[in-house]
Short mmCIF file of N, CA and C in Angstrom, two decimals:
data_model
loop_
_atom_site.label_atom_id
_atom_site.label_comp_id
_atom_site.label_asym_id
_atom_site.label_seq_id
_atom_site.Cartn_x
_atom_site.Cartn_y
_atom_site.Cartn_z
N MET A 1 -128.99 144.76 205.58
CA MET A 1 -129.34 144.08 206.80
C MET A 1 -130.92 144.19 207.09
N ASN A 2 -131.39 143.19 207.61
CA ASN A 2 -132.84 143.08 207.83
C ASN A 2 -133.04 143.19 209.45
N PRO A 3 -133.67 144.24 209.86
CA PRO A 3 -133.83 144.47 211.36
C PRO A 3 -134.79 143.34 211.95
N GLN A 4 -135.61 142.82 211.27
CA GLN A 4 -136.48 141.83 211.83
C GLN A 4 -135.68 140.46 211.95
N VAL A 5 -134.86 140.17 210.99
CA VAL A 5 -134.07 139.02 211.08
C VAL A 5 -133.09 139.15 212.28
N ILE A 6 -132.41 140.37 212.42
CA ILE A 6 -131.54 140.62 213.52
C ILE A 6 -132.30 140.38 214.92
N GLU A 7 -133.49 140.99 214.95
CA GLU A 7 -134.23 140.90 216.26
C GLU A 7 -134.55 139.40 216.52
N TYR A 8 -134.83 138.63 215.50
CA TYR A 8 -135.15 137.29 215.68
C TYR A 8 -134.00 136.46 216.22
N TYR A 9 -132.82 136.70 215.71
CA TYR A 9 -131.59 135.93 216.15
C TYR A 9 -131.13 136.53 217.56
N GLU A 10 -131.42 137.83 217.77
CA GLU A 10 -131.02 138.34 219.08
C GLU A 10 -131.90 137.59 220.15
N ASN A 11 -133.16 137.41 219.92
CA ASN A 11 -134.09 136.73 220.78
C ASN A 11 -133.63 135.23 220.98
N LEU A 12 -133.27 134.55 219.89
CA LEU A 12 -132.80 133.16 219.94
C LEU A 12 -131.53 133.16 220.82
N LEU A 13 -130.54 134.01 220.64
CA LEU A 13 -129.26 134.00 221.40
C LEU A 13 -129.57 134.29 222.90
N LYS A 14 -130.41 135.19 223.19
CA LYS A 14 -130.79 135.53 224.59
C LYS A 14 -131.40 134.31 225.27
N PHE A 15 -132.24 133.61 224.47
CA PHE A 15 -132.87 132.34 224.99
C PHE A 15 -131.72 131.33 225.23
N GLU A 16 -130.85 131.22 224.40
CA GLU A 16 -129.70 130.29 224.66
C GLU A 16 -128.92 130.67 225.84
N VAL A 17 -128.70 131.94 226.10
CA VAL A 17 -127.96 132.33 227.26
C VAL A 17 -128.71 132.01 228.56
N MET A 18 -129.98 132.25 228.49
CA MET A 18 -130.83 131.86 229.66
C MET A 18 -130.94 130.44 229.91
N GLU A 19 -131.02 129.55 228.74
CA GLU A 19 -131.09 128.16 228.86
C GLU A 19 -129.82 127.51 229.46
N THR A 20 -128.69 128.07 229.12
CA THR A 20 -127.51 127.52 229.61
C THR A 20 -127.35 127.68 231.08
N GLN A 21 -127.96 128.73 231.68
CA GLN A 21 -127.91 128.86 233.08
C GLN A 21 -128.66 127.71 233.86
N TYR A 22 -129.60 127.15 233.16
CA TYR A 22 -130.44 126.11 233.94
C TYR A 22 -130.12 124.65 233.35
N THR A 23 -129.21 124.57 232.40
CA THR A 23 -128.93 123.20 231.82
C THR A 23 -127.32 123.09 231.92
N SER A 24 -126.95 121.94 231.60
CA SER A 24 -125.50 121.68 231.55
C SER A 24 -124.93 121.69 230.11
N THR A 25 -125.50 122.58 229.28
CA THR A 25 -125.05 122.67 227.97
C THR A 25 -123.65 123.22 227.88
N SER A 26 -122.81 122.49 227.18
CA SER A 26 -121.41 122.91 227.15
C SER A 26 -121.15 123.66 225.82
N GLN A 27 -122.08 123.91 225.00
CA GLN A 27 -121.88 124.64 223.76
C GLN A 27 -121.81 126.15 223.98
N THR A 28 -120.82 126.72 223.46
CA THR A 28 -120.56 128.23 223.70
C THR A 28 -121.47 128.97 222.72
N LEU A 29 -121.57 130.23 223.11
CA LEU A 29 -122.41 131.10 222.18
C LEU A 29 -121.87 131.29 220.83
N ASN A 30 -120.48 131.24 220.75
CA ASN A 30 -119.79 131.26 219.43
C ASN A 30 -120.17 129.90 218.58
N GLU A 31 -120.22 128.83 219.20
CA GLU A 31 -120.51 127.60 218.53
C GLU A 31 -122.00 127.63 218.04
N ILE A 32 -122.84 128.22 218.86
CA ILE A 32 -124.30 128.29 218.54
C ILE A 32 -124.45 129.22 217.32
N VAL A 33 -123.77 130.34 217.32
CA VAL A 33 -123.81 131.23 216.12
C VAL A 33 -123.21 130.59 214.93
N GLU A 34 -122.17 129.91 215.01
CA GLU A 34 -121.63 129.11 213.84
C GLU A 34 -122.76 128.17 213.33
N GLY A 35 -123.42 127.48 214.14
CA GLY A 35 -124.52 126.66 213.78
C GLY A 35 -125.59 127.36 213.08
N TYR A 36 -125.94 128.49 213.62
CA TYR A 36 -126.99 129.30 212.85
C TYR A 36 -126.63 129.72 211.47
N ILE A 37 -125.32 130.12 211.36
CA ILE A 37 -124.77 130.47 210.06
C ILE A 37 -124.76 129.38 209.15
N GLU A 38 -124.37 128.18 209.63
CA GLU A 38 -124.35 126.99 208.72
C GLU A 38 -125.83 126.65 208.24
N GLN A 39 -126.81 126.81 209.07
CA GLN A 39 -128.25 126.63 208.67
C GLN A 39 -128.79 127.64 207.82
N ASN A 40 -128.27 128.90 207.93
CA ASN A 40 -128.95 129.99 207.26
C ASN A 40 -127.84 130.98 206.75
N ALA A 41 -126.99 130.56 205.83
CA ALA A 41 -125.86 131.34 205.41
C ALA A 41 -126.28 132.67 204.67
N VAL A 42 -127.54 132.73 204.18
CA VAL A 42 -128.02 133.92 203.57
C VAL A 42 -128.03 135.09 204.56
N HIS A 43 -128.27 134.86 205.78
CA HIS A 43 -128.35 135.92 206.77
C HIS A 43 -127.15 135.98 207.60
N GLU A 44 -126.00 135.62 207.19
CA GLU A 44 -124.79 135.53 207.99
C GLU A 44 -124.50 136.89 208.61
N ASN A 45 -124.55 138.00 207.88
CA ASN A 45 -124.33 139.38 208.43
C ASN A 45 -125.36 139.75 209.50
N ASP A 46 -126.66 139.38 209.26
CA ASP A 46 -127.72 139.65 210.35
C ASP A 46 -127.37 138.87 211.58
N ILE A 47 -127.02 137.61 211.48
CA ILE A 47 -126.76 136.73 212.59
C ILE A 47 -125.53 137.31 213.43
N LEU A 48 -124.46 137.80 212.70
CA LEU A 48 -123.33 138.23 213.35
C LEU A 48 -123.61 139.59 213.97
N THR A 49 -124.45 140.38 213.38
CA THR A 49 -124.91 141.62 213.99
C THR A 49 -125.69 141.40 215.38
N ALA A 50 -126.62 140.44 215.30
CA ALA A 50 -127.37 140.02 216.43
C ALA A 50 -126.44 139.54 217.55
N TYR A 51 -125.50 138.76 217.10
CA TYR A 51 -124.44 138.21 218.11
C TYR A 51 -123.69 139.37 218.77
N THR A 52 -123.29 140.36 217.99
CA THR A 52 -122.60 141.48 218.46
C THR A 52 -123.50 142.25 219.43
N ASN A 53 -124.75 142.53 219.09
CA ASN A 53 -125.66 143.21 219.98
C ASN A 53 -125.90 142.55 221.31
N VAL A 54 -126.00 141.20 221.25
CA VAL A 54 -126.32 140.45 222.52
C VAL A 54 -125.01 140.45 223.36
N MET A 55 -123.85 140.37 222.73
CA MET A 55 -122.52 140.45 223.61
C MET A 55 -122.44 141.83 224.20
N LYS A 56 -122.80 142.91 223.51
CA LYS A 56 -122.75 144.18 224.11
C LYS A 56 -123.65 144.33 225.32
N GLU A 57 -124.76 143.75 225.24
CA GLU A 57 -125.79 143.72 226.29
C GLU A 57 -125.24 142.98 227.49
N LEU A 58 -124.62 141.85 227.19
CA LEU A 58 -124.08 140.95 228.25
C LEU A 58 -122.95 141.67 229.06
N ILE A 59 -122.12 142.22 228.24
CA ILE A 59 -120.86 142.98 228.84
C ILE A 59 -121.23 144.23 229.52
N GLY A 60 -122.20 144.92 229.00
CA GLY A 60 -122.72 146.11 229.60
C GLY A 60 -122.27 147.30 228.86
#
C-alpha cells in the first residue's frame, strides 16, 4: 500500500462529502469509490483503505 495514494484518495473522498452537502448530487460515496477503482484499478486496495479511513472519521 502506498500512504501517499491513500492520503490523496482520502482527500478526494472528503471533498466529495463536503460537496454533496452543498449540491444535489445523488451519487453515493460507494458509487464514487467504484468509479475511482474503475479509473485506477492498480490502486484498488489503496482506494478501499482510503474509503475505510474516511468512513471511520465520519462515523466517529
